[in-house]
Short mmCIF file of C-alpha atoms in Angstrom, two decimals:
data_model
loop_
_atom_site.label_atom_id
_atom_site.label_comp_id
_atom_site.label_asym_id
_atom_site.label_seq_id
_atom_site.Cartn_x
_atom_site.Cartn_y
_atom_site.Cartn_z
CA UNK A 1 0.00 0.00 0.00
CA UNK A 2 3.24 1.99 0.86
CA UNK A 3 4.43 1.62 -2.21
CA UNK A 4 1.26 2.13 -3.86
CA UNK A 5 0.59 5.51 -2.26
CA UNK A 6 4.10 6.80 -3.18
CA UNK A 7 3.91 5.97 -6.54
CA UNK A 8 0.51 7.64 -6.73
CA UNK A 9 1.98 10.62 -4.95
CA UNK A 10 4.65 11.04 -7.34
CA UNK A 11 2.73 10.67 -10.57
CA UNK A 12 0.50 13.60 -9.27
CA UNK A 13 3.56 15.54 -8.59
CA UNK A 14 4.84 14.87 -12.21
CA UNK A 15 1.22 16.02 -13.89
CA UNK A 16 1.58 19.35 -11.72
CA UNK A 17 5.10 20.01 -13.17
CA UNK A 18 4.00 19.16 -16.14
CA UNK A 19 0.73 21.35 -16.44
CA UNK A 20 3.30 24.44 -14.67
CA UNK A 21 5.78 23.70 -18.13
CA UNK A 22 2.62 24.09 -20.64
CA UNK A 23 1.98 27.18 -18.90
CA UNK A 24 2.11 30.35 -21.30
CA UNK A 25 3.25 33.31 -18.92
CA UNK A 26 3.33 36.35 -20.36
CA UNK A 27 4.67 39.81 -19.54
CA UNK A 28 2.99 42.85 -19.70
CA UNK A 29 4.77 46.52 -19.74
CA UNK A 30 3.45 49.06 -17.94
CA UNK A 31 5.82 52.23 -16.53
CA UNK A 32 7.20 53.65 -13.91
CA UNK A 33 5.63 53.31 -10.32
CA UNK A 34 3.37 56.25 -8.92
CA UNK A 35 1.48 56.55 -12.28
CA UNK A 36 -1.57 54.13 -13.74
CA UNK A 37 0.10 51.87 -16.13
CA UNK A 38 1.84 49.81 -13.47
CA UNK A 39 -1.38 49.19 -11.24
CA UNK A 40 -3.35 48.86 -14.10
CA UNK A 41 -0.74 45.91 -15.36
CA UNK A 42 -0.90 44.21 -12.01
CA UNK A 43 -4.93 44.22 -12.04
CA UNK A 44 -5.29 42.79 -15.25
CA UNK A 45 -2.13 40.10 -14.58
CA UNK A 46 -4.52 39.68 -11.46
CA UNK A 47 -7.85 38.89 -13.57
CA UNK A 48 -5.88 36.72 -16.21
CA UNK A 49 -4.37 34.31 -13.23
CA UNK A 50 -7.30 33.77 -12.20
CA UNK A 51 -9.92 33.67 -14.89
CA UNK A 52 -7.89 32.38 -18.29
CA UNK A 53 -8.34 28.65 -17.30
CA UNK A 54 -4.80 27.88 -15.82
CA UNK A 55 -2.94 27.60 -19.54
CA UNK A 56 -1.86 31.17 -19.04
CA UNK A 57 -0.04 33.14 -16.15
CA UNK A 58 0.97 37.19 -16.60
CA UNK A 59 2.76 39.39 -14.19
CA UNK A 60 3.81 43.07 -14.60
CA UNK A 61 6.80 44.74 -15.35
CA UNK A 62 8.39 48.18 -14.72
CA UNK A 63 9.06 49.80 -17.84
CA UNK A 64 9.78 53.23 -19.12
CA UNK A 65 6.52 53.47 -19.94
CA UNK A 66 4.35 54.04 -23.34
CA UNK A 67 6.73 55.53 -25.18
CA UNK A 68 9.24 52.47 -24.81
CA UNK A 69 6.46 49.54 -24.43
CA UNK A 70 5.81 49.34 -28.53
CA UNK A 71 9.71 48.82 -28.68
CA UNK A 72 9.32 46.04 -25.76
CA UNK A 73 6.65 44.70 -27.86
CA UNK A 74 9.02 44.97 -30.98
CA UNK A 75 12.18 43.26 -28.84
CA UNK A 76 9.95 40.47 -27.73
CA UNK A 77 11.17 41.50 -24.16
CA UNK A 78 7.16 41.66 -23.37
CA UNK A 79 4.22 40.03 -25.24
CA UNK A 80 1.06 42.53 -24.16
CA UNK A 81 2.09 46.60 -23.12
CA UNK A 82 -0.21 49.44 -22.50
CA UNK A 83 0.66 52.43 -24.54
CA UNK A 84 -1.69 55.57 -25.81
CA UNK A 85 -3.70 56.18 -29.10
CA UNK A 86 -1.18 58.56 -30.60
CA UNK A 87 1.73 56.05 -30.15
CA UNK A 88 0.38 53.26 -31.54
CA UNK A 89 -0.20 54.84 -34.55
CA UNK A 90 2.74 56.13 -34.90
CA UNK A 91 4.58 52.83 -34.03
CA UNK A 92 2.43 50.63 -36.81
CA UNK A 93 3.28 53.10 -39.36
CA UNK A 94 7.32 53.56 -38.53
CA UNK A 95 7.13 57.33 -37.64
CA UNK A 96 8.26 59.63 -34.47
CA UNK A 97 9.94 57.62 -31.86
CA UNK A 98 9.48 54.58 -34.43
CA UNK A 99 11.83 55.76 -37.04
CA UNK A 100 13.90 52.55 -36.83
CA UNK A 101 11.30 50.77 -38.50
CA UNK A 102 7.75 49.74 -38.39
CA UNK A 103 6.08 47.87 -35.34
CA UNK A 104 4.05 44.55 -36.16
CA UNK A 105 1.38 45.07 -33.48
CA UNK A 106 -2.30 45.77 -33.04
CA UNK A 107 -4.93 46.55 -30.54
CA UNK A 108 -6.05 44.29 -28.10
CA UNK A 109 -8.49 46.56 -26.31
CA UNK A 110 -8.85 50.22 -24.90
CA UNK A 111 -8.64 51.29 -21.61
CA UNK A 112 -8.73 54.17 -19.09
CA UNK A 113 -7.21 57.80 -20.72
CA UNK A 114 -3.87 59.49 -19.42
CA UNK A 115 -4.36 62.48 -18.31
CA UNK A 116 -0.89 64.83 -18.69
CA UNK A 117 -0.81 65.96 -14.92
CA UNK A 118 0.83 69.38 -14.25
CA UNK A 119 1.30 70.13 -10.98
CA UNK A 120 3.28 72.56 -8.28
CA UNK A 121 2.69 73.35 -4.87
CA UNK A 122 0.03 75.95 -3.89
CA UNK A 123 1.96 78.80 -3.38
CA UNK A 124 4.30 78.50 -6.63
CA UNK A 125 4.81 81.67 -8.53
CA UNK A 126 4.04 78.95 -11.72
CA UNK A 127 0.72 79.84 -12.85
CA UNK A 128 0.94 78.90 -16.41
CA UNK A 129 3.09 76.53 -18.92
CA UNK A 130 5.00 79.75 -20.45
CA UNK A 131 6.04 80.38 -16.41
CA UNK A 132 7.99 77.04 -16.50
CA UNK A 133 10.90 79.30 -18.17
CA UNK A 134 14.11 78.28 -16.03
CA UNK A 135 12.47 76.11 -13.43
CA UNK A 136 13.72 72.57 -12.27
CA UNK A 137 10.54 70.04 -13.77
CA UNK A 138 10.32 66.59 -13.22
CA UNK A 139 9.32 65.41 -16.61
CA UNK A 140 8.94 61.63 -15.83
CA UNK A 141 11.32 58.71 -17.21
CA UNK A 142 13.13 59.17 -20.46
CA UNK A 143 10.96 56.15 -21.98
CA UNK A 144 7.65 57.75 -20.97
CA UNK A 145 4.41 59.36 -23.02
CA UNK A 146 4.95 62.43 -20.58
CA UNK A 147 8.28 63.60 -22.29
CA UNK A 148 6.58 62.92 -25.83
CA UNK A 149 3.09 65.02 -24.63
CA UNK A 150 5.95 67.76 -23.22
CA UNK A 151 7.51 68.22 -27.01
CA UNK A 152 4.13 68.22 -27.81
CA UNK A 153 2.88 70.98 -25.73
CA UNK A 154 5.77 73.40 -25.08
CA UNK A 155 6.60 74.38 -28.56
CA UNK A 156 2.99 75.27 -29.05
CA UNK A 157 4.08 78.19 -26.20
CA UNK A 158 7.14 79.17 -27.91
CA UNK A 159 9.31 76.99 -25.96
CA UNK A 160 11.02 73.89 -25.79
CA UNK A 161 12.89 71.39 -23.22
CA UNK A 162 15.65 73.91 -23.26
CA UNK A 163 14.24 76.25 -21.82
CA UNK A 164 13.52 74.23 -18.36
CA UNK A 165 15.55 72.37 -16.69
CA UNK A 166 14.02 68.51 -16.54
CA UNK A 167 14.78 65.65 -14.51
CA UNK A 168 14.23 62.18 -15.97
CA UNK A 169 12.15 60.64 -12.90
CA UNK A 170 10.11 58.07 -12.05
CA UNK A 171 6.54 59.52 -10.89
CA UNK A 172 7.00 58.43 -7.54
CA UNK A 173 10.44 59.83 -7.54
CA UNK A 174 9.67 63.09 -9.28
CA UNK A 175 6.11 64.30 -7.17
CA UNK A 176 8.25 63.30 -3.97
CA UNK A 177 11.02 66.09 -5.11
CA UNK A 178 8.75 68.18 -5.91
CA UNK A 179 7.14 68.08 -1.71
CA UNK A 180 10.36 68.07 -0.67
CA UNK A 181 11.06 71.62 -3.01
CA UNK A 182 14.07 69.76 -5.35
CA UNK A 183 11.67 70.66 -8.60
CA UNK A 184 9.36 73.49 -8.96
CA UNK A 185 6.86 71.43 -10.86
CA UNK A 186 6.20 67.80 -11.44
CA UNK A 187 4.76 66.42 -14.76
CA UNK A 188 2.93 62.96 -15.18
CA UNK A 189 1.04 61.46 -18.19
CA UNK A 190 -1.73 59.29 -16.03
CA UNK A 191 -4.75 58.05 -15.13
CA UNK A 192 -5.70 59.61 -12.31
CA UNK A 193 -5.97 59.43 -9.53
CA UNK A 194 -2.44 58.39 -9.63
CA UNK A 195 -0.71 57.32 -7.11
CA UNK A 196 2.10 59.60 -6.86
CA UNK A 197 -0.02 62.42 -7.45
CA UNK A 198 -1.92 61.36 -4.20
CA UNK A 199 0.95 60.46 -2.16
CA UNK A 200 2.03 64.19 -2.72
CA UNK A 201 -1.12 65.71 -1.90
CA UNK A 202 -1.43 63.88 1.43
CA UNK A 203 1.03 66.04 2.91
CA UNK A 204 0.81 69.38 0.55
CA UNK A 205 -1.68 71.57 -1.03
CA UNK A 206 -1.11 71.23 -4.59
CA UNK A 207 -2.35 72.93 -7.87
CA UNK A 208 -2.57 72.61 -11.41
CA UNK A 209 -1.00 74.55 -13.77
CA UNK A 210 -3.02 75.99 -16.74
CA UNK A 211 -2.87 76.75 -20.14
CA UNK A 212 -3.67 79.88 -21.54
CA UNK A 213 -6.50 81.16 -22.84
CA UNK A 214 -7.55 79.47 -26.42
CA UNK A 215 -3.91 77.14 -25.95
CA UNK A 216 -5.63 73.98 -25.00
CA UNK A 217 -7.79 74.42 -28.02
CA UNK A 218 -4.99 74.69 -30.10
CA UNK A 219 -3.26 71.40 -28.90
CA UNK A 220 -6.28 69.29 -29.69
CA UNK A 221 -6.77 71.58 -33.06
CA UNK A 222 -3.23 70.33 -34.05
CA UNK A 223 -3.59 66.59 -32.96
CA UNK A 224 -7.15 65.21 -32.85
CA UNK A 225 -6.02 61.95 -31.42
CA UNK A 226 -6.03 63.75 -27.93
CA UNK A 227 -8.69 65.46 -25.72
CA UNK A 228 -9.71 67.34 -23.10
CA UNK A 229 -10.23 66.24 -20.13
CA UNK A 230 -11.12 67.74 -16.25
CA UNK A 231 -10.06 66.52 -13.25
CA UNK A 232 -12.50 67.37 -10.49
CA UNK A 233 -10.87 69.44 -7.68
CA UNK A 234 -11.88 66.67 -5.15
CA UNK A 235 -9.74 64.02 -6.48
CA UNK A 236 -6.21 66.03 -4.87
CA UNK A 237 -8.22 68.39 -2.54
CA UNK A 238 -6.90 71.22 -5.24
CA UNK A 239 -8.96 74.48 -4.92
CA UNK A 240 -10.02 74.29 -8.54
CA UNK A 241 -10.11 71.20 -11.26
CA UNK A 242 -8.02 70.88 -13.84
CA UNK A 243 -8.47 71.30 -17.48
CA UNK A 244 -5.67 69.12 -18.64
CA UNK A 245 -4.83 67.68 -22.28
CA UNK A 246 -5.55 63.60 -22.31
CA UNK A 247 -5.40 60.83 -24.99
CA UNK A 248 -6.64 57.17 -24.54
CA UNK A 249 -4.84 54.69 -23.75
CA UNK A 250 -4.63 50.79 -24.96
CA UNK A 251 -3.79 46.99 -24.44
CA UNK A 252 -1.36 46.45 -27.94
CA UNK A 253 -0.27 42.95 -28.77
CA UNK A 254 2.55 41.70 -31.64
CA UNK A 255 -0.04 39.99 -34.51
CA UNK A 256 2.69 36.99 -33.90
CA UNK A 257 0.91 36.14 -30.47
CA UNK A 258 -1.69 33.89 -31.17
CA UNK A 259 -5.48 34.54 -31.56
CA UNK A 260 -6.58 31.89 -28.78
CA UNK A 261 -4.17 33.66 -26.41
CA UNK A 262 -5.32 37.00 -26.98
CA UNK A 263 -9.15 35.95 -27.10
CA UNK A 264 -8.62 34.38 -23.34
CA UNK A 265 -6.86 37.78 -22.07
CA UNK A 266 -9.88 39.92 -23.57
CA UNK A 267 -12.35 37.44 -22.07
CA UNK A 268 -10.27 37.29 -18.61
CA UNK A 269 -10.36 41.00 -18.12
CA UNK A 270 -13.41 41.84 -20.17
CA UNK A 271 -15.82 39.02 -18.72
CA UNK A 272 -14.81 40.28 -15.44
CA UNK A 273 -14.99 43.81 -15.61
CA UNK A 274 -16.95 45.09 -12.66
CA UNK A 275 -14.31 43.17 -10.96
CA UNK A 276 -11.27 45.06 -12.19
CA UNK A 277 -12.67 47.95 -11.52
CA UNK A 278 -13.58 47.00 -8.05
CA UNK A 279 -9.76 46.01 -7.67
CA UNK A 280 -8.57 49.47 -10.06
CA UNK A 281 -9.93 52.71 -9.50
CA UNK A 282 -8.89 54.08 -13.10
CA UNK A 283 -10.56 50.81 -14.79
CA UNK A 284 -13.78 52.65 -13.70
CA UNK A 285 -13.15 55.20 -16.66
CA UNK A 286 -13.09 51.71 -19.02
CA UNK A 287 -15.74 51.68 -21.53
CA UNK A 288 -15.48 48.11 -24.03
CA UNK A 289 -17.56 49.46 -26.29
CA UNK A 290 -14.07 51.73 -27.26
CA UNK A 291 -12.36 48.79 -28.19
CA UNK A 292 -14.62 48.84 -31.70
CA UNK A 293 -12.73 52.41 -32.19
CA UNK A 294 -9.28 52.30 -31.75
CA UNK A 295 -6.53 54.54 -33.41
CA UNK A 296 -5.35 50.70 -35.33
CA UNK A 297 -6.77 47.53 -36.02
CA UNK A 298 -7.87 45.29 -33.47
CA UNK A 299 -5.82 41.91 -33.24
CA UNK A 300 -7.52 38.73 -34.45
CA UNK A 301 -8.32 37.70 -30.75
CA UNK A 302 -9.08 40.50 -29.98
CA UNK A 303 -11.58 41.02 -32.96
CA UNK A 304 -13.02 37.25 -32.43
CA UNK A 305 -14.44 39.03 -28.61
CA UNK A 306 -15.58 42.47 -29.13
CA UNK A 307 -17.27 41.67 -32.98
CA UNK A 308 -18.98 38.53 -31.35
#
């Protein structure tokens, strides 16, 4: 019986290790910490590990953000990134940051929108963008949308990165200098409420900067793919909302990962959704019906899901 039991035992043990080899994990890119990518990544590793059957596994990873995460996707480094509208485009057809060469992704679905935060401390002399002339600004990492959205924005006020001085931090890293006075302002493309923002308002008053009058208008005159978007006052405890410049953000895939793998993602996260937005607060501000209208095509998987 001994001997019985121990050879049952053992076989058991063998199917387990087996089943944990045919195991497909996957990594998805997300950003820095203290923005929305990153929690956002962990939620939806979190609804894959448990709902995709047990043939799949995910977990996040730090990345420079949505800037870099096509190139991750490009690399092979990660098979599933979050990235924005504008980017994606730009990556499928080979142009901006893509110049090396065209990416071969698509869409798997949309998700919350970034929002490009802009914030100082209540009692900065910063009022506006043009008043960022000369000041120390945390501008996010080097791989992140927020640097892209800042060459996007400042020359539309005359200006460019020259004429601040930036430093290439993490969210986390950059709203902390900015309570502890190292930077005059702090910049993050987000979701919100993001985290770092919040952190920093927990122990400061904080404001938004603005644009000025008709230059918001302008931005999303010269590039429809982003928006405008408000941020009620109540989500920092700032004395006024913001009316910040946004774009939407996306799951992209390479069209090399299989359809059946990409269906049981969608369905994971998509079957599920009151639950991920239980578990996310920015999944709240996920609508699937988006996923029909992305910026590029969705992938096959993808397609199979939302067209059913």
């Amino acid at each position: 019986m001994y001997k019985t039991l121990k050879t049952t035992t053992l076989a058991m043990g063998m199917l387990v290790i087996a089943a944990a080899a045919q195991a497909e994990e996957l990594r998805i890119g997300t950003a820095s910490l203290g923005g929305a990518f990153y929690p956002m990544g962990q939620s939806i590793s979190n609804m894959v590990n448990k709902y995709a059957g047990g043939d799949l596994s995910m977990v996040p990873v730090v990345t420079g953000g949505s800037v870099q995460n096509p190139r991750l996707i490009d690399s092979g480094e990660v098979e599933i990134a979050i990235t924005n509208n504008n980017l994606a485009v730009l990556a499928t057809k080979g142009k901006g940051p893509y110049k090396s060469g065209v990416i071969d992704m698509s869409a798997v679905a949309a998700l919350h929108p970034s929002v490009l935060h802009m914030i100082v401390l209540d009692g900065s002399d910063i009022k506006t963008i043009e008043d960022l002339k000369g000041k120390r600004v945390a501008v996010g990492p080097a791989g992140g949308g927020t640097l892209g959205f800042m060459n996007f924005v400042l020359p539309l006020h005359g200006m460019s990165m020259d004429d601040i001085v930036p430093s290439f931090l993490s969210y986390s890293d950059g709203f902390s200098q900015l309570s502890d006075g190292n930077v005059d302002a702090a910049f993050a493309l987000s979701g919100y409420p993001a985290g770092a923002v919040m952190q920093a308002a927990a122990g400061n008053k904080l404001r938004f900067i603005n644009f000025s009058d008709g230059m918001l208008d302008k931005a999303l005159e010269k590039n429809a793919a982003f928006k405008a978007v408000e941020i009620p006052a109540d989500v920092y405890s700032t004395a006024q909302a913001g009316n910040m410049i946004g774009v939407n953000n996306m799951l992209i895939a390479p069209n090399s990962l299989s359809a059946d793998t990409v269906e049981k993602i969608v369905a994971a996260v998509f079957d599920n959704l009151g639950e991920l937005q239980e578990e996310n607060a920015n999944a709240k501000q996920i609508d699937p019906a988006n996923s029909l209208n992305l910026a590029i095509p969705l992938h096959e998987g993808a397609a199979r899901y939302f067209k059913k």
